[in-house]
CSV table of C-alpha atoms and ligand atoms in Angstrom, one decimal:
chain,number,residue,atom,x,y,z
A,119,MET,CA,17.6,5.1,-19.1
A,120,ILE,CA,14.6,7.5,-19.4
A,121,LYS,CA,15.0,11.1,-18.6
A,122,VAL,CA,12.8,12.2,-15.7
A,123,LYS,CA,14.1,15.8,-15.4
A,124,GLU,CA,17.3,17.5,-16.4
A,125,ASN,CA,20.1,15.3,-15.1
A,126,ILE,CA,17.8,12.8,-13.4
A,127,TYR,CA,17.1,9.5,-15.1
A,128,TRP,CA,15.0,6.4,-14.4
A,129,ILE,CA,17.1,3.3,-14.6
A,130,GLY,CA,14.6,0.7,-13.2
A,131,VAL,CA,13.2,-2.6,-14.3
A,132,LYS,CA,9.6,-3.3,-15.5
A,133,ASP,CA,8.1,-6.5,-14.2
A,134,TRP,CA,5.1,-7.2,-16.4
A,135,ALA,CA,4.7,-10.8,-15.3
A,136,LEU,CA,4.5,-10.1,-11.5
A,137,LYS,CA,1.1,-11.3,-10.2
A,138,ARG,CA,1.9,-11.8,-6.5
A,139,PHE,CA,4.1,-9.7,-4.3
A,140,HIS,CA,5.4,-10.0,-0.7
A,141,GLY,CA,5.5,-13.7,-1.3
A,142,HIS,CA,1.9,-14.5,-2.2
A,143,GLU,CA,0.3,-11.9,0.1
A,144,LEU,CA,-0.5,-9.1,-2.3
A,145,SER,CA,-2.0,-9.5,-5.8
A,146,THR,CA,-0.5,-7.3,-8.5
A,147,HIS,CA,-2.8,-7.7,-11.5
A,148,ARG,CA,-1.0,-5.1,-13.5
A,149,GLY,CA,2.6,-6.1,-12.7
A,150,SER,CA,5.0,-3.7,-11.1
A,151,THR,CA,8.2,-1.7,-11.7
A,152,TYR,CA,11.2,-1.3,-9.5
A,153,ASN,CA,12.3,2.2,-10.0
A,154,SER,CA,15.9,3.1,-9.5
A,155,TYR,CA,17.1,6.7,-10.3
A,156,LEU,CA,20.4,8.2,-11.4
A,157,ILE,CA,21.3,11.8,-10.6
A,158,LYS,CA,24.1,12.9,-13.0
A,159,ASP,CA,25.6,16.0,-11.5
A,160,GLU,CA,29.3,16.6,-10.8
A,161,LYS,CA,28.9,13.4,-8.8
A,162,THR,CA,26.9,10.5,-10.1
A,163,VAL,CA,24.4,9.2,-7.6
A,164,LEU,CA,22.4,6.0,-7.7
A,165,VAL,CA,19.2,6.1,-5.8
A,166,ASP,CA,17.9,2.7,-4.8
A,167,THR,CA,18.4,-0.5,-6.7
A,168,VAL,CA,16.0,-3.2,-7.9
A,169,TRP,CA,14.7,-6.6,-6.7
A,170,ASP,CA,17.5,-9.1,-6.7
A,171,PRO,CA,16.0,-11.5,-9.3
A,172,TYR,CA,16.8,-8.6,-11.8
A,173,LYS,CA,20.3,-7.8,-10.4
A,174,GLU,CA,22.1,-9.0,-13.5
A,175,MET,CA,19.9,-7.0,-15.9
A,176,PHE,CA,20.2,-4.0,-13.6
A,177,LEU,CA,24.0,-4.3,-13.6
A,178,GLN,CA,24.0,-4.4,-17.4
A,179,LYS,CA,21.9,-1.2,-17.4
A,180,LEU,CA,24.3,0.5,-15.1
A,181,GLU,CA,27.3,-0.5,-17.2
A,182,ALA,CA,25.5,0.6,-20.4
A,183,GLY,CA,24.5,3.9,-18.7
A,184,PRO,CA,26.9,5.7,-16.4
A,185,GLY,CA,29.3,2.8,-16.1
A,186,LEU,CA,29.6,1.2,-12.7
A,187,ASP,CA,33.0,2.7,-11.9
A,188,ASN,CA,31.5,6.2,-12.4
A,189,ILE,CA,29.0,5.8,-9.6
A,190,ASP,CA,30.2,8.1,-6.8
A,191,MET,CA,27.6,7.3,-4.2
A,192,ILE,CA,24.5,5.1,-3.6
A,193,ILE,CA,21.5,6.1,-1.6
A,194,ILE,CA,19.3,3.4,-0.2
A,195,ASN,CA,16.0,4.9,0.8
A,196,HIS,CA,14.7,1.6,2.0
A,197,MET,CA,16.2,-1.9,2.3
A,198,GLU,CA,13.2,-4.1,1.5
A,199,PRO,CA,14.7,-6.5,-1.1
A,200,ASP,CA,12.6,-5.0,-4.0
A,201,HIS,CA,14.7,-1.9,-3.7
A,202,GLY,CA,17.9,-2.8,-1.9
A,203,GLY,CA,18.1,-6.4,-3.1
A,204,SER,CA,20.7,-5.8,-5.9
A,205,LEU,CA,23.0,-3.8,-3.6
A,206,GLY,CA,25.2,-6.8,-2.8
A,207,HIS,CA,25.7,-7.6,-6.4
A,208,ILE,CA,26.7,-4.0,-7.3
A,209,LEU,CA,29.0,-3.7,-4.3
A,210,SER,CA,30.7,-6.9,-5.2
A,211,LYS,CA,32.0,-4.9,-8.1
A,212,ILE,CA,32.5,-1.5,-6.4
A,213,PRO,CA,32.8,-2.4,-2.7
A,214,ASP,CA,34.1,1.0,-1.4
A,215,THR,CA,31.3,3.1,-2.8
A,216,PRO,CA,29.7,5.2,-0.1
A,217,ILE,CA,26.2,4.2,0.9
A,218,TYR,CA,23.9,6.9,2.3
A,219,CYS,CA,21.0,5.6,4.3
A,220,SER,CA,19.2,6.1,7.6
A,221,LYS,CA,20.5,4.5,10.8
A,222,ASN,CA,17.8,1.9,10.6
A,223,GLY,CA,18.7,1.4,6.9
A,224,ALA,CA,22.3,0.6,7.8
A,225,ASP,CA,21.2,-1.9,10.5
A,226,THR,CA,18.8,-3.5,8.0
A,227,ILE,CA,21.4,-3.7,5.2
A,228,LYS,CA,23.9,-5.3,7.6
A,229,LYS,CA,21.4,-7.8,8.7
A,230,HIS,CA,20.4,-8.6,5.1
A,231,PHE,CA,23.9,-8.9,3.5
A,232,HIS,CA,26.0,-9.6,6.6
A,233,LYS,CA,28.6,-7.1,5.3
A,234,ASP,CA,30.0,-3.9,6.8
A,235,TRP,CA,30.3,-1.5,3.8
A,236,ASN,CA,31.1,2.2,3.7
A,237,PHE,CA,27.9,3.4,5.4
A,238,ASN,CA,27.1,7.1,5.8
A,239,ILE,CA,24.2,7.7,8.1
A,240,VAL,CA,21.8,10.5,7.3
A,241,LYS,CA,18.8,11.9,9.1
A,242,THR,CA,16.0,14.4,8.3
A,243,GLY,CA,17.5,17.7,7.4
A,244,ASP,CA,20.9,16.5,6.4
A,245,ARG,CA,22.2,17.8,3.0
A,246,ILE,CA,24.8,16.7,0.6
A,247,LYS,CA,26.1,18.7,-2.4
A,248,THR,CA,26.5,16.7,-5.6
A,249,GLY,CA,27.7,19.7,-7.7
A,250,LYS,CA,25.1,22.3,-8.7
A,251,TYR,CA,22.4,20.3,-6.9
A,252,GLU,CA,21.9,19.5,-3.2
A,253,LEU,CA,20.3,16.4,-1.8
A,254,LEU,CA,18.0,16.9,1.2
A,255,PHE,CA,17.2,13.7,3.2
A,256,ILE,CA,13.8,13.3,4.9
A,257,GLU,CA,13.2,10.2,7.1
A,258,MET,CA,9.9,8.5,6.7
A,259,LYS,CA,10.0,6.1,9.6
A,260,MET,CA,7.3,3.4,9.4
A,261,LEU,CA,6.2,4.5,6.0
A,262,HIS,CA,6.3,1.7,5.7
A,263,TRP,CA,9.5,0.3,7.3
A,264,PRO,CA,11.6,1.7,10.1
A,265,ASP,CA,14.4,2.6,7.6
A,266,SER,CA,12.2,4.3,5.0
A,267,MET,CA,13.3,7.8,3.8
A,268,MET,CA,13.0,10.0,0.8
A,269,VAL,CA,15.4,12.4,-1.0
A,270,TYR,CA,14.6,15.8,-2.3
A,271,VAL,CA,16.9,16.9,-5.1
A,272,GLU,CA,17.2,20.7,-4.6
A,273,GLY,CA,17.7,22.5,-7.8
A,274,THR,CA,15.5,20.1,-9.8
A,275,ASN,CA,12.4,20.2,-7.5
A,276,THR,CA,12.3,16.5,-7.6
A,277,VAL,CA,11.2,14.1,-4.8
A,278,LEU,CA,12.5,10.5,-4.9
A,279,SER,CA,9.9,9.2,-2.5
A,280,ASN,CA,10.6,5.5,-2.5
A,281,ASP,CA,7.4,3.4,-1.6
A,282,ALA,CA,5.3,6.5,-0.8
A,283,PHE,CA,3.0,7.5,-3.7
A,284,GLY,CA,3.9,4.3,-5.6
A,285,GLN,CA,1.7,1.7,-7.2
A,286,HIS,CA,2.1,-1.9,-8.3
A,287,PHE,CA,1.5,-0.9,-11.9
A,288,CYS,CA,3.5,-1.7,-15.0
A,289,PRO,CA,2.0,0.5,-17.8
A,290,GLN,CA,3.2,1.6,-21.2
A,291,SER,CA,4.7,4.8,-19.9
A,292,ILE,CA,6.5,5.7,-16.7
A,293,PHE,CA,4.7,9.1,-16.5
A,294,ASN,CA,1.3,9.7,-15.0
A,295,ASP,CA,0.1,11.9,-17.9
A,296,GLU,CA,0.6,9.1,-20.4
A,297,VAL,CA,-1.4,6.3,-18.7
A,298,ASP,CA,-5.0,5.5,-18.0
A,299,ASN,CA,-5.7,7.4,-14.8
A,300,CYS,CA,-8.6,5.1,-13.7
A,301,GLU,CA,-6.1,2.2,-13.7
A,302,LEU,CA,-3.5,4.4,-12.0
A,303,TYR,CA,-5.7,5.4,-9.2
A,304,GLN,CA,-7.1,1.9,-8.8
A,305,GLU,CA,-3.5,0.7,-8.2
A,306,ALA,CA,-2.6,3.7,-6.1
A,307,ILE,CA,-5.4,3.3,-3.6
A,308,LYS,CA,-4.9,-0.5,-3.5
A,309,TYR,CA,-1.2,0.1,-2.7
A,310,TYR,CA,-2.2,2.6,0.0
A,311,ALA,CA,-5.0,0.4,1.5
A,312,ASN,CA,-2.8,-2.7,1.6
A,313,ILE,CA,0.5,-1.3,2.6
A,314,LEU,CA,0.2,2.1,4.1
A,315,SER,CA,-3.2,2.3,5.8
A,316,PRO,CA,-2.0,0.8,9.1
A,317,PHE,CA,0.2,4.0,9.4
A,318,ASN,CA,-2.5,6.6,8.6
A,319,MET,CA,-1.6,8.8,11.5
A,320,LEU,CA,2.1,8.9,10.5
A,321,VAL,CA,1.2,9.6,6.8
A,322,LYS,CA,-0.8,12.7,7.9
A,323,LYS,CA,1.9,13.9,10.2
A,324,LYS,CA,4.6,13.4,7.6
A,325,ILE,CA,2.7,15.3,4.9
A,326,ASP,CA,2.1,18.1,7.4
A,327,GLU,CA,5.9,18.2,8.2
A,328,VAL,CA,7.0,18.1,4.5
A,329,LYS,CA,4.4,20.7,3.5
A,330,ALA,CA,5.7,23.0,6.2
A,331,MET,CA,9.2,22.9,4.5
A,332,LYS,CA,7.6,24.7,1.5
A,333,LEU,CA,9.7,22.8,-1.0
A,334,PRO,CA,8.9,23.5,-4.6
A,335,ILE,CA,7.9,20.2,-6.1
A,336,ASP,CA,7.7,19.5,-9.9
A,337,ILE,CA,8.1,15.7,-9.8
A,338,ILE,CA,7.4,13.0,-7.4
A,339,ALA,CA,9.2,9.8,-8.4
A,340,PRO,CA,8.3,6.8,-6.3
A,341,SER,CA,10.0,3.4,-6.4
A,342,HIS,CA,7.0,1.5,-8.0
A,343,GLY,CA,4.8,2.4,-10.9
A,344,VAL,CA,4.5,5.8,-12.6
A,345,ILE,CA,6.2,9.1,-11.9
A,346,TRP,CA,3.9,11.9,-11.0
A,347,ARG,CA,4.9,14.8,-13.2
A,348,ASP,CA,1.5,16.2,-14.2
A,349,ASN,CA,0.2,18.0,-11.1
A,350,PRO,CA,2.4,15.9,-8.7
A,351,MET,CA,0.6,17.2,-5.6
A,352,GLN,CA,-2.6,15.4,-6.6
A,353,ILE,CA,-1.2,12.2,-5.1
A,354,VAL,CA,-0.1,14.0,-1.9
A,355,ASP,CA,-3.6,15.4,-1.5
A,356,LYS,CA,-5.0,12.0,-2.1
A,357,TYR,CA,-2.8,10.5,0.6
A,358,TYR,CA,-3.8,13.2,3.0
A,359,GLN,CA,-7.4,12.4,2.3
A,360,TRP,CA,-6.9,8.6,2.6
A,361,SER,CA,-5.0,9.0,5.9
A,362,GLN,CA,-8.0,10.5,7.7
A,363,ASN,CA,-10.9,8.1,8.3
A,364,TYR,CA,-11.4,7.8,4.6
A,365,SER,CA,-14.6,6.3,3.3
A,366,GLU,CA,-16.7,6.3,0.2
A,367,ASP,CA,-20.5,6.1,-0.1
A,368,PHE,CA,-21.1,2.3,0.1
A,369,ILE,CA,-21.2,-0.5,2.6
A,370,SER,CA,-19.5,-3.8,2.2
A,371,ILE,CA,-21.2,-7.1,3.1
A,372,VAL,CA,-18.6,-9.8,3.4
A,373,TYR,CA,-19.6,-13.4,4.0
A,374,ASP,CA,-18.6,-17.0,3.5
A,375,THR,CA,-21.2,-19.7,3.1
A,376,MET,CA,-21.4,-23.5,2.9
A,377,TYR,CA,-24.9,-24.2,1.5
A,378,ASN,CA,-26.0,-20.6,0.7
A,379,ALA,CA,-28.0,-20.0,3.9
A,380,THR,CA,-25.5,-17.3,5.1
A,381,GLN,CA,-25.4,-15.9,1.5
A,382,ASP,CA,-29.3,-15.7,1.5
A,383,MET,CA,-29.0,-13.7,4.8
A,384,ALA,CA,-26.3,-11.4,3.2
A,385,LYS,CA,-28.7,-10.6,0.3
A,386,ALA,CA,-31.6,-9.9,2.7
A,387,ILE,CA,-29.3,-7.5,4.7
A,388,GLY,CA,-28.4,-5.8,1.4
A,389,LYS,CA,-32.2,-5.4,0.7
A,390,GLY,CA,-32.6,-3.7,4.0
A,391,LEU,CA,-29.7,-1.3,3.2
A,392,SER,CA,-31.3,-0.5,-0.2
A,393,ASN,CA,-34.7,0.0,1.5
A,394,LYS,CA,-33.1,2.9,3.3
A,395,GLY,CA,-31.3,4.3,0.3
A,396,GLU,CA,-27.9,2.9,1.0
A,397,LYS,CA,-25.6,1.5,-1.6
A,398,TYR,CA,-23.7,-1.7,-0.9
A,399,LYS,CA,-21.4,-4.3,-2.4
A,400,LEU,CA,-21.6,-8.0,-1.6
A,401,PHE,CA,-18.4,-10.1,-1.4
A,402,ASN,CA,-18.2,-13.9,-1.0
A,403,CYS,CA,-14.9,-13.8,0.9
A,404,SER,CA,-13.7,-17.2,0.0
A,405,VAL,CA,-13.7,-16.5,-3.8
A,406,SER,CA,-12.5,-12.9,-3.5
A,407,ASP,CA,-9.0,-11.6,-4.2
A,408,GLN,CA,-7.9,-10.7,-0.7
A,409,SER,CA,-5.9,-7.6,-1.6
A,410,ASP,CA,-8.8,-6.3,-3.7
A,411,LEU,CA,-11.1,-7.0,-0.9
A,412,ILE,CA,-8.9,-5.1,1.6
A,413,THR,CA,-9.0,-2.2,-0.8
A,414,GLU,CA,-12.8,-2.4,-0.9
A,415,LEU,CA,-13.1,-2.5,2.9
A,416,PHE,CA,-10.7,0.5,3.2
A,417,ARG,CA,-13.1,2.4,0.9
A,418,SER,CA,-16.3,1.3,2.7
A,419,LYS,CA,-18.2,3.4,5.1
A,420,GLY,CA,-19.5,0.3,7.0
A,421,ILE,CA,-18.5,-3.4,7.1
A,422,ILE,CA,-21.0,-6.2,7.7
A,423,VAL,CA,-19.5,-9.6,8.1
A,424,GLY,CA,-21.2,-13.0,8.1
A,425,SER,CA,-20.2,-16.7,8.4
A,426,CYS,CA,-21.8,-19.9,9.2
A,427,THR,CA,-20.5,-21.7,12.2
A,428,VAL,CA,-18.0,-24.6,11.8
A,429,ASN,CA,-16.2,-26.2,14.6
A,430,ASN,CA,-17.5,-23.6,17.0
A,431,THR,CA,-16.1,-20.6,15.0
A,432,VAL,CA,-16.1,-18.9,11.7
A,433,LEU,CA,-15.1,-20.3,8.3
A,434,ARG,CA,-11.4,-19.8,7.5
A,435,SER,CA,-11.8,-17.0,4.9
A,436,ILE,CA,-13.7,-15.0,7.5
A,437,ALA,CA,-11.1,-15.7,10.2
A,438,ALA,CA,-8.5,-14.3,7.8
A,439,ILE,CA,-10.4,-11.2,6.7
A,440,LEU,CA,-11.2,-10.3,10.4
A,441,SER,CA,-7.5,-10.5,11.1
A,442,GLU,CA,-6.8,-8.2,8.2
A,443,ILE,CA,-9.5,-5.7,9.3
A,444,LYS,CA,-7.8,-5.5,12.7
A,445,SER,CA,-4.2,-5.3,11.4
A,446,HIS,CA,-5.1,-2.7,8.8
A,447,LYS,CA,-6.8,-0.7,11.6
A,448,PHE,CA,-10.0,-0.2,9.6
A,449,LYS,CA,-11.6,1.4,12.7
A,450,ASN,CA,-14.0,4.3,13.0
A,451,LYS,CA,-16.5,2.5,10.8
A,452,PRO,CA,-19.7,0.8,12.0
A,453,GLY,CA,-19.8,-3.0,11.7
A,454,ALA,CA,-22.4,-5.8,12.1
A,455,ALA,CA,-22.4,-9.6,12.2
A,456,PHE,CA,-24.6,-12.4,11.1
A,457,GLY,CA,-24.6,-16.0,10.1
A,458,SER,CA,-26.4,-19.4,10.0
A,459,TYR,CA,-25.6,-22.4,12.1
A,460,GLY,CA,-26.4,-26.1,12.5
A,461,TRP,CA,-26.2,-26.6,16.2
A,462,SER,CA,-23.7,-24.5,18.3
A,463,GLY,CA,-23.9,-21.2,16.4
A,464,GLU,CA,-20.9,-19.2,17.7
A,465,ALA,CA,-19.8,-17.5,14.5
A,466,PRO,CA,-21.8,-14.3,14.6
A,467,LYS,CA,-20.7,-13.7,18.2
A,468,VAL,CA,-17.0,-14.4,17.2
A,469,ILE,CA,-17.4,-11.9,14.4
A,470,LYS,CA,-19.0,-9.2,16.6
A,471,ASN,CA,-16.2,-9.6,19.2
A,472,GLN,CA,-13.5,-9.4,16.6
A,473,LEU,CA,-14.9,-6.4,14.9
A,474,GLU,CA,-15.1,-4.7,18.3
A,475,GLU,CA,-11.6,-5.7,19.1
A,476,ALA,CA,-10.5,-4.2,15.7
A,477,GLY,CA,-12.1,-0.9,16.8
A,478,LEU,CA,-15.3,-1.0,14.7
A,479,LYS,CA,-18.5,0.1,16.4
A,480,VAL,CA,-21.0,-2.8,16.5
A,481,LEU,CA,-24.3,-1.2,17.4
A,482,GLN,CA,-26.7,-4.1,16.8
A,483,GLU,CA,-26.9,-7.6,18.1
A,484,PRO,CA,-25.9,-10.2,15.4
A,485,VAL,CA,-28.6,-12.0,13.5
A,486,SER,CA,-28.3,-15.8,13.8
A,487,VAL,CA,-30.3,-18.4,12.0
A,488,LYS,CA,-30.5,-22.1,12.5
A,489,TYR,CA,-30.2,-24.1,9.2
A,490,ARG,CA,-31.9,-22.3,6.3
A,491,PRO,CA,-33.6,-19.0,7.0
A,492,THR,CA,-37.4,-18.8,6.9
A,493,GLY,CA,-39.2,-15.8,5.3
A,494,GLU,CA,-39.5,-14.3,8.8
A,495,GLU,CA,-35.8,-14.8,9.5
A,496,LEU,CA,-34.9,-13.2,6.2
A,497,ALA,CA,-37.1,-10.3,7.3
A,498,LEU,CA,-35.0,-10.0,10.4
A,499,CYS,CA,-31.9,-9.8,8.2
A,500,THR,CA,-33.6,-7.1,6.2
A,501,GLN,CA,-34.4,-5.3,9.4
A,502,LEU,CA,-30.7,-5.5,10.4
A,503,GLY,CA,-29.8,-3.8,7.1
A,504,GLU,CA,-32.4,-1.1,7.6
A,505,GLU,CA,-31.3,-0.4,11.2
A,506,PHE,CA,-27.6,-0.4,10.1
A,507,ALA,CA,-28.5,2.2,7.5
A,508,VAL,CA,-30.3,4.3,10.1
A,509,SER,CA,-27.4,4.0,12.6
A,510,LEU,CA,-25.0,5.3,9.9
A,511,GLN,CA,-26.8,8.6,10.0
A,512,GLU,CA,-25.9,8.9,13.6
A,513,PHE,CA,-22.4,7.7,13.2
B,816,FEO,FE1,8.6,-1.5,-2.4
B,816,FEO,FE2,8.7,-1.5,1.0
B,816,FEO,O1,9.2,-2.1,-0.7
C-alpha cells in the first residue's frame, strides 16, 4: 500500500508489460496501472478493484493490507473489467459486503457477473459518512461509460476520479511530481484523444458542474497512471481546454500508398503548406500506430487525407482512419482529399464525402492523379496545400 493522503492508500497493480488495451484497439507503450484505493476511517472502504487477470495478486494485497474481513464497503465507480473485474473474486470471499455504485453500475455489474449482491444505488449529491470523513458521489455518465462516477472524500480534499484524468502510464512513481512530465502529458492527451474526445461536450459540462460545487481539491487520484498531487487542477484545466475544439499549430497529412504516387502527392501538398508558412506532419497511415495517429489528429488544426483507389474505394488503412475520425467527432477542423488512381479513381471523392459526413469542412475539390504524377500535377498538389493554408485563415 502507498499512502496518498492521511488515511487514503493506493492498493493497485502496476502492469509494466501491457502494450495493448481494449483488446488490441489501444496501444499502451508505457504500460498501465489499475489503481484501487482504500479509505481507512472508522469504516474501511475499498474504491474500485483491478483487472481480473490480477485478481489473485490483488486479493493477497488486500489480505496483507486491511484484511479482507475488515472491508466494510466497496465502491465501484465504473464496471469496465479493468476496474470492476476482480469484484467477483473478492465477493466470493465476502459476499455480503455492501457495494455502492450508480444505478447503471448495478445493472452492468449484474450483467457482468450474473449475481445479485448487496447493491446500494447512489447518485450525484448522495453522501455517506465513514467516520470523520464523508463521501460525496458525483455521477459522470458517459465519461466514458453510462455507469461512470467519481467520489470526493470530504475531509481529505481528495477526488477519486476513476478513468477521468487517467493515463495508460506505468512509471517509477505514482505521483505526478516524481515523473517525467513530458511522458505524463503525452499519455494524458493520448488517453483523452482516444477515450474521452467523443464526449467533449459532456466533459466541459461536468467540469463546469463540479467547479460550481467549489470543493477544495488537494489530490486527484484516477484509476490509471499517476495521481495528481502537485497542482492537481492543472489536469482539470487541460481537460477543459481539450474539450473545446482543441487544436495545435500544425496540419496532418495522412495517406496510404501502393507505389508511392499518392505519397509523392502528399509531399507536394506539404510543400504548399510550407510555402504559406504552415507547419505540417506527414503520416503513412498503414505503418502508423493507430492510437498515436488518433492523438495526432486530435491535436491537428486541419486534416488532409489521401489514398490511391483500389476496388473502387480507398485502401483499408484509410477506410479505418476515416471511421475513427468520424467516431471521435474530430469536427470543426478543415479537411481535404487527394489520391492517385489507375482507372476508376473513386478514392478522393470517397474521402471527401466521409470527411464531410464526419463534420469536417472540405473547402476544396480533391486532387486526383492518374498513375504517377507529372511535374504539373505535383504543382496542383502544391497549390492544394497553399489554398488549404489560406482557407485556414478564414476558418
Ligand atoms: Fe479504465 Fe473505462 O476503464
